Amino acid sequence: APRRIVRVLAAGLFAVGISAFALLPHALAILASERFALAARVAERGFWPAGLVPIFFPRVFGDLVDSPMIPGRAGPFPEMALGYFGIVAWACVLLVFRPGSSRRREELALAIPGIIGLAVAIGLWPFGAITRHVPLLRLMSPLRFLSWLAICGPALAAFELDRLRADLGRLRSARLWPAFTAAALAAVALAVDRIFRDRHAAAGGLASQREALLLVLAALAAYALAGALRPGTSGRAFVAAVAAVAAVELFVQGERLTRFGPPAELAPDTPLLRFLRNQPGPFRVVGEGTALFPGSNVFARLEDVRTHDPAERRDYVE
């Protein structure tokens, strides 16, 4: 073992040496970047218990698409929603509490890193405190650790769905559990909607939130219906139905962010852009808020004072 460790370390050093021409400029750019300066002075956020809600309902604090952001968030929408892997998969994960055939040890191996990732993201002690003192990791947004949950959650759901399929032919009560888990999540969804309803109404995003609620309730109802119908001896039809419902719900959620359409609609012409093009040059532009968002100037062939790049230089920003 010691000889093997030495050989692995030697190979790693050799790899770093022959790629130094690429690694060193990147490292210097990161150290001189605005992102590095911001990450180094970010205040400790502390415990964020509300982070337990977006893992089930990703749009609960808004999404800046059809629903404005509301107070209570801890970061941008894509990061807060990073731990979401589908309401149907969550209903399958809850089957872990179902009695029946024995659970596989792999489920524990999946649950541990998923729970740790969630704990770091919401700042639960001591996990949040530990990561804030680990070199390099302390410069990363805690919300990025939700990706651990997004990786482990679907696999855990698949194991539980497989365990349920095996019990459908021999345990009559197994057929009722999809309805139980779906009803539990539906009740939580209605409660969350009631809690945040006034805030979204004040922000003007209530219609989008109602659409999100209906999507969750429809997916859970379809999942419960698939479990209530007689699935046959093997349960393959039930598994196929659950997979189809989960795929449709995730497609609808994702299509809102990555929409299909003609390439010409990516950067449509606007009165503002037509006005700027008619001005005598040369000149540079600057916008406030989302007006001519930094980086979008390249589509309009305009020169912007601002930049929007993770590696933008700190000295330029100053």
C-alpha atoms as a PDB file:
ATOM      1  CA  ALA A   1       0.000   0.000   0.000  1.00  0.00           C
ATOM      2  CA  PRO A   2       2.695   2.623   0.776  1.00  0.00           C
ATOM      3  CA  ARG A   3       4.423   1.968  -2.548  1.00  0.00           C
ATOM      4  CA  ARG A   4       1.109   2.289  -4.375  1.00  0.00           C
ATOM      5  CA  ILE A   5       0.349   5.580  -2.633  1.00  0.00           C
ATOM      6  CA  VAL A   6       3.759   6.930  -3.636  1.00  0.00           C
ATOM      7  CA  ARG A   7       3.189   5.923  -7.245  1.00  0.00           C
ATOM      8  CA  VAL A   8      -0.252   7.557  -7.298  1.00  0.00           C
ATOM      9  CA  LEU A   9       1.140  10.791  -5.812  1.00  0.00           C
ATOM     10  CA  ALA A  10       4.009  10.788  -8.297  1.00  0.00           C
ATOM     11  CA  ALA A  11       1.601  10.337 -11.183  1.00  0.00           C
ATOM     12  CA  GLY A  12      -0.545  13.171  -9.845  1.00  0.00           C
ATOM     13  CA  LEU A  13       2.418  15.530  -9.555  1.00  0.00           C
ATOM     14  CA  PHE A  14       3.507  14.637 -13.068  1.00  0.00           C
ATOM     15  CA  ALA A  15      -0.013  15.352 -14.364  1.00  0.00           C
ATOM     16  CA  VAL A  16      -0.039  18.734 -12.634  1.00  0.00           C
ATOM     17  CA  GLY A  17       3.384  19.523 -14.075  1.00  0.00           C
ATOM     18  CA  ILE A  18       2.536  18.793 -17.697  1.00  0.00           C
ATOM     19  CA  SER A  19      -0.773  20.709 -17.428  1.00  0.00           C
ATOM     20  CA  ALA A  20       0.662  23.679 -15.519  1.00  0.00           C
ATOM     21  CA  PHE A  21       0.479  25.862 -18.641  1.00  0.00           C
ATOM     22  CA  ALA A  22      -3.326  25.635 -18.348  1.00  0.00           C
ATOM     23  CA  LEU A  23      -3.757  25.311 -14.588  1.00  0.00           C
ATOM     24  CA  LEU A  24      -1.602  28.245 -13.494  1.00  0.00           C
ATOM     25  CA  PRO A  25      -3.284  30.930 -15.650  1.00  0.00           C
ATOM     26  CA  HIS A  26      -6.664  29.693 -14.453  1.00  0.00           C
ATOM     27  CA  ALA A  27      -5.542  29.795 -10.833  1.00  0.00           C
ATOM     28  CA  LEU A  28      -4.170  33.323 -11.234  1.00  0.00           C
ATOM     29  CA  ALA A  29      -7.394  34.460 -12.927  1.00  0.00           C
ATOM     30  CA  ILE A  30      -9.487  33.024 -10.098  1.00  0.00           C
ATOM     31  CA  LEU A  31      -7.360  34.703  -7.430  1.00  0.00           C
ATOM     32  CA  ALA A  32      -7.685  38.050  -9.232  1.00  0.00           C
ATOM     33  CA  SER A  33     -11.408  37.666  -9.921  1.00  0.00           C
ATOM     34  CA  GLU A  34     -14.362  39.511  -8.420  1.00  0.00           C
ATOM     35  CA  ARG A  35     -16.003  36.168  -7.603  1.00  0.00           C
ATOM     36  CA  PHE A  36     -13.071  35.171  -5.382  1.00  0.00           C
ATOM     37  CA  ALA A  37     -13.208  38.474  -3.521  1.00  0.00           C
ATOM     38  CA  LEU A  38     -16.954  38.147  -2.963  1.00  0.00           C
ATOM     39  CA  ALA A  39     -16.695  34.548  -1.787  1.00  0.00           C
ATOM     40  CA  ALA A  40     -13.911  35.418   0.638  1.00  0.00           C
ATOM     41  CA  ARG A  41     -15.965  38.072   2.422  1.00  0.00           C
ATOM     42  CA  VAL A  42     -19.422  36.547   2.320  1.00  0.00           C
ATOM     43  CA  ALA A  43     -20.993  36.744   5.774  1.00  0.00           C
ATOM     44  CA  GLU A  44     -21.973  33.513   7.427  1.00  0.00           C
ATOM     45  CA  ARG A  45     -25.608  32.921   6.597  1.00  0.00           C
ATOM     46  CA  GLY A  46     -26.384  30.749   9.608  1.00  0.00           C
ATOM     47  CA  PHE A  47     -29.243  28.290   9.910  1.00  0.00           C
ATOM     48  CA  TRP A  48     -31.828  28.427   7.091  1.00  0.00           C
ATOM     49  CA  PRO A  49     -34.666  26.059   8.061  1.00  0.00           C
ATOM     50  CA  ALA A  50     -36.812  27.337   5.187  1.00  0.00           C
ATOM     51  CA  GLY A  51     -34.406  25.492   2.887  1.00  0.00           C
ATOM     52  CA  LEU A  52     -36.340  22.301   3.624  1.00  0.00           C
ATOM     53  CA  VAL A  53     -39.214  23.608   1.484  1.00  0.00           C
ATOM     54  CA  PRO A  54     -37.585  24.149  -1.983  1.00  0.00           C
ATOM     55  CA  ILE A  55     -36.362  20.543  -2.106  1.00  0.00           C
ATOM     56  CA  PHE A  56     -40.032  19.558  -2.410  1.00  0.00           C
ATOM     57  CA  PHE A  57     -41.457  22.669  -4.104  1.00  0.00           C
ATOM     58  CA  PRO A  58     -38.673  24.446  -6.020  1.00  0.00           C
ATOM     59  CA  ARG A  59     -40.665  27.570  -6.936  1.00  0.00           C
ATOM     60  CA  VAL A  60     -41.795  28.379  -3.414  1.00  0.00           C
ATOM     61  CA  PHE A  61     -39.665  31.569  -3.189  1.00  0.00           C
ATOM     62  CA  GLY A  62     -40.268  32.533  -6.834  1.00  0.00           C
ATOM     63  CA  ASP A  63     -38.185  31.857  -9.916  1.00  0.00           C
ATOM     64  CA  LEU A  64     -37.755  35.215 -11.741  1.00  0.00           C
ATOM     65  CA  VAL A  65     -39.491  33.672 -14.776  1.00  0.00           C
ATOM     66  CA  ASP A  66     -43.195  34.108 -14.067  1.00  0.00           C
ATOM     67  CA  SER A  67     -43.014  34.505 -10.298  1.00  0.00           C
ATOM     68  CA  PRO A  68     -41.008  37.329  -8.655  1.00  0.00           C
ATOM     69  CA  MET A  69     -38.692  36.376  -5.805  1.00  0.00           C
ATOM     70  CA  ILE A  70     -40.053  36.919  -2.301  1.00  0.00           C
ATOM     71  CA  PRO A  71     -38.308  37.398   1.086  1.00  0.00           C
ATOM     72  CA  GLY A  72     -37.022  34.300   2.792  1.00  0.00           C
ATOM     73  CA  ARG A  73     -34.750  33.047   0.046  1.00  0.00           C
ATOM     74  CA  ALA A  74     -31.075  32.306   0.559  1.00  0.00           C
ATOM     75  CA  GLY A  75     -29.787  32.608  -3.000  1.00  0.00           C
ATOM     76  CA  PRO A  76     -30.771  32.582  -6.671  1.00  0.00           C
ATOM     77  CA  PHE A  77     -33.536  30.265  -7.821  1.00  0.00           C
ATOM     78  CA  PRO A  78     -31.338  27.777  -9.747  1.00  0.00           C
ATOM     79  CA  GLU A  79     -29.243  27.136  -6.626  1.00  0.00           C
ATOM     80  CA  MET A  80     -32.171  26.896  -4.216  1.00  0.00           C
ATOM     81  CA  ALA A  81     -33.854  24.411  -6.563  1.00  0.00           C
ATOM     82  CA  LEU A  82     -30.687  22.367  -7.031  1.00  0.00           C
ATOM     83  CA  GLY A  83     -31.873  19.622  -4.664  1.00  0.00           C
ATOM     84  CA  TYR A  84     -35.192  19.024  -6.430  1.00  0.00           C
ATOM     85  CA  PHE A  85     -35.521  15.686  -8.243  1.00  0.00           C
ATOM     86  CA  GLY A  86     -39.270  15.449  -8.740  1.00  0.00           C
ATOM     87  CA  ILE A  87     -42.284  15.239  -6.458  1.00  0.00           C
ATOM     88  CA  VAL A  88     -43.047  11.695  -7.636  1.00  0.00           C
ATOM     89  CA  ALA A  89     -39.539  10.553  -6.713  1.00  0.00           C
ATOM     90  CA  TRP A  90     -39.999  12.136  -3.296  1.00  0.00           C
ATOM     91  CA  ALA A  91     -43.210  10.134  -2.887  1.00  0.00           C
ATOM     92  CA  CYS A  92     -41.185   7.015  -3.658  1.00  0.00           C
ATOM     93  CA  VAL A  93     -38.503   7.997  -1.143  1.00  0.00           C
ATOM     94  CA  LEU A  94     -41.160   8.170   1.581  1.00  0.00           C
ATOM     95  CA  LEU A  95     -41.831   4.482   0.953  1.00  0.00           C
ATOM     96  CA  VAL A  96     -38.745   3.844   3.079  1.00  0.00           C
ATOM     97  CA  PHE A  97     -41.098   3.985   6.089  1.00  0.00           C
ATOM     98  CA  ARG A  98     -43.253   1.197   4.628  1.00  0.00           C
ATOM     99  CA  PRO A  99     -43.114  -2.213   6.305  1.00  0.00           C
ATOM    100  CA  GLY A 100     -42.496  -5.165   4.043  1.00  0.00           C
ATOM    101  CA  SER A 101     -39.500  -6.815   2.467  1.00  0.00           C
ATOM    102  CA  SER A 102     -36.069  -5.926   3.797  1.00  0.00           C
ATOM    103  CA  ARG A 103     -34.323  -2.799   2.608  1.00  0.00           C
ATOM    104  CA  ARG A 104     -30.980  -2.958   0.831  1.00  0.00           C
ATOM    105  CA  ARG A 105     -27.844  -1.647   2.506  1.00  0.00           C
ATOM    106  CA  GLU A 106     -27.213   0.573  -0.500  1.00  0.00           C
ATOM    107  CA  GLU A 107     -30.133   2.732   0.619  1.00  0.00           C
ATOM    108  CA  LEU A 108     -28.254   3.751   3.755  1.00  0.00           C
ATOM    109  CA  ALA A 109     -25.170   4.503   1.669  1.00  0.00           C
ATOM    110  CA  LEU A 110     -27.328   6.826  -0.462  1.00  0.00           C
ATOM    111  CA  ALA A 111     -29.203   8.436   2.409  1.00  0.00           C
ATOM    112  CA  ILE A 112     -26.102   9.509   4.358  1.00  0.00           C
ATOM    113  CA  PRO A 113     -24.469  11.782   1.720  1.00  0.00           C
ATOM    114  CA  GLY A 114     -27.880  13.112   0.677  1.00  0.00           C
ATOM    115  CA  ILE A 115     -28.683  14.140   4.250  1.00  0.00           C
ATOM    116  CA  ILE A 116     -25.211  15.637   4.718  1.00  0.00           C
ATOM    117  CA  GLY A 117     -25.566  17.701   1.536  1.00  0.00           C
ATOM    118  CA  LEU A 118     -28.942  18.997   2.712  1.00  0.00           C
ATOM    119  CA  ALA A 119     -27.573  19.758   6.182  1.00  0.00           C
ATOM    120  CA  VAL A 120     -24.681  21.791   4.758  1.00  0.00           C
ATOM    121  CA  ALA A 121     -27.003  23.682   2.410  1.00  0.00           C
ATOM    122  CA  ILE A 122     -29.362  24.805   5.168  1.00  0.00           C
ATOM    123  CA  GLY A 123     -26.514  25.496   7.610  1.00  0.00           C
ATOM    124  CA  LEU A 124     -27.431  22.826  10.138  1.00  0.00           C
ATOM    125  CA  TRP A 125     -24.844  22.559  12.907  1.00  0.00           C
ATOM    126  CA  PRO A 126     -22.180  21.160  12.830  1.00  0.00           C
ATOM    127  CA  PHE A 127     -22.117  20.478   9.080  1.00  0.00           C
ATOM    128  CA  GLY A 128     -22.406  24.114   8.019  1.00  0.00           C
ATOM    129  CA  ALA A 129     -19.751  25.195  10.508  1.00  0.00           C
ATOM    130  CA  ILE A 130     -17.334  22.493   9.353  1.00  0.00           C
ATOM    131  CA  THR A 131     -17.538  23.415   5.656  1.00  0.00           C
ATOM    132  CA  ARG A 132     -17.065  27.101   6.484  1.00  0.00           C
ATOM    133  CA  HIS A 133     -13.626  26.284   7.890  1.00  0.00           C
ATOM    134  CA  VAL A 134     -12.403  23.866   5.213  1.00  0.00           C
ATOM    135  CA  PRO A 135     -10.049  25.506   2.675  1.00  0.00           C
ATOM    136  CA  LEU A 136     -11.582  25.969  -0.781  1.00  0.00           C
ATOM    137  CA  LEU A 137     -14.919  24.498   0.329  1.00  0.00           C
ATOM    138  CA  ARG A 138     -15.574  27.601   2.418  1.00  0.00           C
ATOM    139  CA  LEU A 139     -15.455  29.650  -0.798  1.00  0.00           C
ATOM    140  CA  MET A 140     -18.293  27.636  -2.351  1.00  0.00           C
ATOM    141  CA  SER A 141     -21.953  28.501  -1.927  1.00  0.00           C
ATOM    142  CA  PRO A 142     -23.514  26.111   0.613  1.00  0.00           C
ATOM    143  CA  LEU A 143     -26.503  25.724  -1.704  1.00  0.00           C
ATOM    144  CA  ARG A 144     -24.279  23.840  -4.166  1.00  0.00           C
ATOM    145  CA  PHE A 145     -24.239  20.924  -1.731  1.00  0.00           C
ATOM    146  CA  LEU A 146     -27.894  20.324  -2.612  1.00  0.00           C
ATOM    147  CA  SER A 147     -26.520  18.530  -5.659  1.00  0.00           C
ATOM    148  CA  TRP A 148     -25.615  15.655  -3.306  1.00  0.00           C
ATOM    149  CA  LEU A 149     -29.310  15.305  -2.525  1.00  0.00           C
ATOM    150  CA  ALA A 150     -30.208  15.499  -6.204  1.00  0.00           C
ATOM    151  CA  ILE A 151     -27.778  12.663  -6.978  1.00  0.00           C
ATOM    152  CA  CYS A 152     -28.702  10.352  -4.104  1.00  0.00           C
ATOM    153  CA  GLY A 153     -32.453  11.003  -3.981  1.00  0.00           C
ATOM    154  CA  PRO A 154     -33.507   9.478  -7.328  1.00  0.00           C
ATOM    155  CA  ALA A 155     -31.428   6.350  -6.701  1.00  0.00           C
ATOM    156  CA  LEU A 156     -32.976   5.950  -3.263  1.00  0.00           C
ATOM    157  CA  ALA A 157     -36.424   6.362  -4.818  1.00  0.00           C
ATOM    158  CA  ALA A 158     -35.610   3.687  -7.380  1.00  0.00           C
ATOM    159  CA  PHE A 159     -34.595   1.196  -4.679  1.00  0.00           C
ATOM    160  CA  GLU A 160     -37.829   1.841  -2.771  1.00  0.00           C
ATOM    161  CA  LEU A 161     -39.913   1.555  -5.933  1.00  0.00           C
ATOM    162  CA  ASP A 162     -38.259  -1.767  -6.656  1.00  0.00           C
ATOM    163  CA  ARG A 163     -38.965  -2.939  -3.089  1.00  0.00           C
ATOM    164  CA  LEU A 164     -42.616  -1.947  -3.492  1.00  0.00           C
ATOM    165  CA  ARG A 165     -42.871  -3.763  -6.813  1.00  0.00           C
ATOM    166  CA  ALA A 166     -41.600  -6.927  -5.159  1.00  0.00           C
ATOM    167  CA  ASP A 167     -44.274  -6.674  -2.431  1.00  0.00           C
ATOM    168  CA  LEU A 168     -47.252  -5.853  -4.637  1.00  0.00           C
ATOM    169  CA  GLY A 169     -47.892  -9.483  -5.467  1.00  0.00           C
ATOM    170  CA  ARG A 170     -47.820 -10.780  -1.886  1.00  0.00           C
ATOM    171  CA  LEU A 171     -48.893  -7.908   0.396  1.00  0.00           C
ATOM    172  CA  ARG A 172     -52.313  -6.350  -0.168  1.00  0.00           C
ATOM    173  CA  SER A 173     -51.403  -3.333   1.969  1.00  0.00           C
ATOM    174  CA  ALA A 174     -48.489  -2.470  -0.318  1.00  0.00           C
ATOM    175  CA  ARG A 175     -50.910  -1.155  -2.934  1.00  0.00           C
ATOM    176  CA  LEU A 176     -52.175   1.504  -0.523  1.00  0.00           C
ATOM    177  CA  TRP A 177     -48.815   3.058   0.258  1.00  0.00           C
ATOM    178  CA  PRO A 178     -48.485   5.142  -2.935  1.00  0.00           C
ATOM    179  CA  ALA A 179     -51.769   6.810  -2.003  1.00  0.00           C
ATOM    180  CA  PHE A 180     -50.513   7.408   1.563  1.00  0.00           C
ATOM    181  CA  THR A 181     -47.272   9.075   0.482  1.00  0.00           C
ATOM    182  CA  ALA A 182     -49.029  11.073  -2.233  1.00  0.00           C
ATOM    183  CA  ALA A 183     -51.646  12.312   0.237  1.00  0.00           C
ATOM    184  CA  ALA A 184     -48.956  13.323   2.736  1.00  0.00           C
ATOM    185  CA  LEU A 185     -47.053  15.391   0.167  1.00  0.00           C
ATOM    186  CA  ALA A 186     -50.290  16.896  -1.176  1.00  0.00           C
ATOM    187  CA  ALA A 187     -51.215  18.025   2.337  1.00  0.00           C
ATOM    188  CA  VAL A 188     -47.788  19.620   2.762  1.00  0.00           C
ATOM    189  CA  ALA A 189     -48.128  21.334  -0.635  1.00  0.00           C
ATOM    190  CA  LEU A 190     -51.481  22.852   0.342  1.00  0.00           C
ATOM    191  CA  ALA A 191     -50.072  24.010   3.683  1.00  0.00           C
ATOM    192  CA  VAL A 192     -47.055  25.633   2.028  1.00  0.00           C
ATOM    193  CA  ASP A 193     -49.323  27.364  -0.487  1.00  0.00           C
ATOM    194  CA  ARG A 194     -51.400  28.770   2.349  1.00  0.00           C
ATOM    195  CA  ILE A 195     -48.311  30.042   4.212  1.00  0.00           C
ATOM    196  CA  PHE A 196     -46.722  31.832   1.228  1.00  0.00           C
ATOM    197  CA  ARG A 197     -49.908  32.854  -0.604  1.00  0.00           C
ATOM    198  CA  ASP A 198     -50.090  36.448   0.650  1.00  0.00           C
ATOM    199  CA  ARG A 199     -46.425  37.121  -0.115  1.00  0.00           C
ATOM    200  CA  HIS A 200     -46.785  35.905  -3.698  1.00  0.00           C
ATOM    201  CA  ALA A 201     -50.009  37.862  -4.127  1.00  0.00           C
ATOM    202  CA  ALA A 202     -48.207  41.034  -3.049  1.00  0.00           C
ATOM    203  CA  ALA A 203     -45.321  40.305  -5.450  1.00  0.00           C
ATOM    204  CA  GLY A 204     -47.620  39.554  -8.376  1.00  0.00           C
ATOM    205  CA  GLY A 205     -46.656  35.897  -8.799  1.00  0.00           C
ATOM    206  CA  LEU A 206     -49.757  34.191  -7.433  1.00  0.00           C
ATOM    207  CA  ALA A 207     -50.872  32.835 -10.818  1.00  0.00           C
ATOM    208  CA  SER A 208     -47.536  31.105 -11.381  1.00  0.00           C
ATOM    209  CA  GLN A 209     -47.647  29.642  -7.879  1.00  0.00           C
ATOM    210  CA  ARG A 210     -51.126  28.252  -8.470  1.00  0.00           C
ATOM    211  CA  GLU A 211     -49.860  26.657 -11.657  1.00  0.00           C
ATOM    212  CA  ALA A 212     -46.991  25.059  -9.719  1.00  0.00           C
ATOM    213  CA  LEU A 213     -49.415  23.773  -7.071  1.00  0.00           C
ATOM    214  CA  LEU A 214     -51.706  22.237  -9.680  1.00  0.00           C
ATOM    215  CA  LEU A 215     -48.733  20.526 -11.331  1.00  0.00           C
ATOM    216  CA  VAL A 216     -47.666  18.973  -8.018  1.00  0.00           C
ATOM    217  CA  LEU A 217     -51.197  17.836  -7.129  1.00  0.00           C
ATOM    218  CA  ALA A 218     -51.790  16.394 -10.605  1.00  0.00           C
ATOM    219  CA  ALA A 219     -48.511  14.435 -10.536  1.00  0.00           C
ATOM    220  CA  LEU A 220     -49.255  13.068  -7.066  1.00  0.00           C
ATOM    221  CA  ALA A 221     -52.808  12.135  -8.058  1.00  0.00           C
ATOM    222  CA  ALA A 222     -51.537  10.247 -11.114  1.00  0.00           C
ATOM    223  CA  TYR A 223     -48.961   8.469  -8.956  1.00  0.00           C
ATOM    224  CA  ALA A 224     -51.585   7.441  -6.402  1.00  0.00           C
ATOM    225  CA  LEU A 225     -53.928   6.278  -9.144  1.00  0.00           C
ATOM    226  CA  ALA A 226     -51.198   4.113 -10.661  1.00  0.00           C
ATOM    227  CA  GLY A 227     -50.715   2.451  -7.294  1.00  0.00           C
ATOM    228  CA  ALA A 228     -54.429   1.932  -6.710  1.00  0.00           C
ATOM    229  CA  LEU A 229     -54.998   0.141 -10.020  1.00  0.00           C
ATOM    230  CA  ARG A 230     -54.303  -3.557 -10.095  1.00  0.00           C
ATOM    231  CA  PRO A 231     -50.687  -3.696 -11.383  1.00  0.00           C
ATOM    232  CA  GLY A 232     -50.538  -7.408 -12.105  1.00  0.00           C
ATOM    233  CA  THR A 233     -48.236  -9.992 -10.622  1.00  0.00           C
ATOM    234  CA  SER A 234     -44.934  -8.411 -11.611  1.00  0.00           C
ATOM    235  CA  GLY A 235     -45.769  -4.754 -11.041  1.00  0.00           C
ATOM    236  CA  ARG A 236     -43.959  -3.746 -14.225  1.00  0.00           C
ATOM    237  CA  ALA A 237     -46.927  -1.718 -15.448  1.00  0.00           C
ATOM    238  CA  PHE A 238     -46.944   0.199 -12.158  1.00  0.00           C
ATOM    239  CA  VAL A 239     -43.231   0.976 -12.386  1.00  0.00           C
ATOM    240  CA  ALA A 240     -43.618   2.125 -16.007  1.00  0.00           C
ATOM    241  CA  ALA A 241     -46.553   4.362 -15.048  1.00  0.00           C
ATOM    242  CA  VAL A 242     -44.622   5.937 -12.156  1.00  0.00           C
ATOM    243  CA  ALA A 243     -41.623   6.579 -14.413  1.00  0.00           C
ATOM    244  CA  ALA A 244     -43.863   8.198 -17.025  1.00  0.00           C
ATOM    245  CA  VAL A 245     -45.562  10.489 -14.503  1.00  0.00           C
ATOM    246  CA  ALA A 246     -42.205  11.501 -13.015  1.00  0.00           C
ATOM    247  CA  ALA A 247     -40.767  12.235 -16.462  1.00  0.00           C
ATOM    248  CA  VAL A 248     -43.713  14.422 -17.465  1.00  0.00           C
ATOM    249  CA  GLU A 249     -43.597  16.435 -14.239  1.00  0.00           C
ATOM    250  CA  LEU A 250     -39.860  17.025 -14.500  1.00  0.00           C
ATOM    251  CA  PHE A 251     -40.162  17.930 -18.191  1.00  0.00           C
ATOM    252  CA  VAL A 252     -42.788  20.572 -17.424  1.00  0.00           C
ATOM    253  CA  GLN A 253     -40.644  21.966 -14.604  1.00  0.00           C
ATOM    254  CA  GLY A 254     -37.509  22.105 -16.737  1.00  0.00           C
ATOM    255  CA  GLU A 255     -39.136  23.363 -19.935  1.00  0.00           C
ATOM    256  CA  ARG A 256     -39.958  26.611 -18.173  1.00  0.00           C
ATOM    257  CA  LEU A 257     -36.240  27.306 -17.775  1.00  0.00           C
ATOM    258  CA  THR A 258     -34.936  25.761 -21.003  1.00  0.00           C
ATOM    259  CA  ARG A 259     -37.690  26.498 -23.457  1.00  0.00           C
ATOM    260  CA  PHE A 260     -37.988  25.379 -27.052  1.00  0.00           C
ATOM    261  CA  GLY A 261     -38.311  27.961 -29.809  1.00  0.00           C
ATOM    262  CA  PRO A 262     -36.761  29.503 -32.920  1.00  0.00           C
ATOM    263  CA  PRO A 263     -33.161  30.747 -32.464  1.00  0.00           C
ATOM    264  CA  ALA A 264     -34.264  34.175 -33.675  1.00  0.00           C
ATOM    265  CA  GLU A 265     -36.259  34.603 -30.456  1.00  0.00           C
ATOM    266  CA  LEU A 266     -33.147  34.190 -28.292  1.00  0.00           C
ATOM    267  CA  ALA A 267     -32.325  37.909 -28.524  1.00  0.00           C
ATOM    268  CA  PRO A 268     -35.346  39.644 -30.065  1.00  0.00           C
ATOM    269  CA  ASP A 269     -35.154  43.212 -31.260  1.00  0.00           C
ATOM    270  CA  THR A 270     -36.638  45.757 -28.857  1.00  0.00           C
ATOM    271  CA  PRO A 271     -37.337  49.505 -28.993  1.00  0.00           C
ATOM    272  CA  LEU A 272     -34.429  50.075 -26.614  1.00  0.00           C
ATOM    273  CA  LEU A 273     -31.973  48.291 -28.914  1.00  0.00           C
ATOM    274  CA  ARG A 274     -33.278  50.121 -31.986  1.00  0.00           C
ATOM    275  CA  PHE A 275     -32.822  53.432 -30.153  1.00  0.00           C
ATOM    276  CA  LEU A 276     -29.239  52.611 -29.187  1.00  0.00           C
ATOM    277  CA  ARG A 277     -28.274  51.508 -32.680  1.00  0.00           C
ATOM    278  CA  ASN A 278     -29.445  54.850 -34.078  1.00  0.00           C
ATOM    279  CA  GLN A 279     -27.127  56.852 -31.802  1.00  0.00           C
ATOM    280  CA  PRO A 280     -23.823  58.126 -33.196  1.00  0.00           C
ATOM    281  CA  GLY A 281     -20.838  56.120 -31.994  1.00  0.00           C
ATOM    282  CA  PRO A 282     -18.545  55.196 -30.568  1.00  0.00           C
ATOM    283  CA  PHE A 283     -20.110  54.813 -27.121  1.00  0.00           C
ATOM    284  CA  ARG A 284     -20.599  52.325 -24.332  1.00  0.00           C
ATOM    285  CA  VAL A 285     -23.821  51.536 -22.501  1.00  0.00           C
ATOM    286  CA  VAL A 286     -24.847  50.730 -18.937  1.00  0.00           C
ATOM    287  CA  GLY A 287     -28.179  49.471 -17.633  1.00  0.00           C
ATOM    288  CA  GLU A 288     -29.885  49.216 -14.281  1.00  0.00           C
ATOM    289  CA  GLY A 289     -31.315  45.977 -12.958  1.00  0.00           C
ATOM    290  CA  THR A 290     -32.501  43.681 -15.721  1.00  0.00           C
ATOM    291  CA  ALA A 291     -32.530  46.441 -18.341  1.00  0.00           C
ATOM    292  CA  LEU A 292     -29.901  45.304 -20.857  1.00  0.00           C
ATOM    293  CA  PHE A 293     -28.656  42.586 -18.511  1.00  0.00           C
ATOM    294  CA  PRO A 294     -24.815  42.394 -18.356  1.00  0.00           C
ATOM    295  CA  GLY A 295     -23.522  40.092 -21.087  1.00  0.00           C
ATOM    296  CA  SER A 296     -26.599  40.398 -23.303  1.00  0.00           C
ATOM    297  CA  ASN A 297     -25.012  43.391 -25.010  1.00  0.00           C
ATOM    298  CA  VAL A 298     -23.071  41.037 -27.280  1.00  0.00           C
ATOM    299  CA  PHE A 299     -26.298  39.955 -28.999  1.00  0.00           C
ATOM    300  CA  ALA A 300     -27.134  43.586 -29.738  1.00  0.00           C
ATOM    301  CA  ARG A 301     -23.519  44.321 -30.806  1.00  0.00           C
ATOM    302  CA  LEU A 302     -23.136  47.003 -28.163  1.00  0.00           C
ATOM    303  CA  GLU A 303     -20.219  47.722 -25.827  1.00  0.00           C
ATOM    304  CA  ASP A 304     -21.221  47.580 -22.155  1.00  0.00           C
ATOM    305  CA  VAL A 305     -19.352  49.093 -19.209  1.00  0.00           C
ATOM    306  CA  ARG A 306     -20.381  46.151 -17.015  1.00  0.00           C
ATOM    307  CA  THR A 307     -19.443  42.485 -17.109  1.00  0.00           C
ATOM    308  CA  HIS A 308     -21.248  39.394 -15.892  1.00  0.00           C
ATOM    309  CA  ASP A 309     -18.665  36.664 -15.670  1.00  0.00           C
ATOM    310  CA  PRO A 310     -17.490  34.503 -12.757  1.00  0.00           C
ATOM    311  CA  ALA A 311     -13.913  35.345 -13.664  1.00  0.00           C
ATOM    312  CA  GLU A 312     -14.327  39.104 -14.141  1.00  0.00           C
ATOM    313  CA  ARG A 313     -11.291  40.922 -12.783  1.00  0.00           C
ATOM    314  CA  ARG A 314     -11.514  42.556  -9.397  1.00  0.00           C
ATOM    315  CA  ASP A 315      -9.401  45.541 -10.425  1.00  0.00           C
ATOM    316  CA  TYR A 316     -11.738  46.316 -13.345  1.00  0.00           C
ATOM    317  CA  VAL A 317     -14.804  46.167 -11.102  1.00  0.00           C
ATOM    318  CA  GLU A 318     -13.139  48.560  -8.636  1.00  0.00           C
END
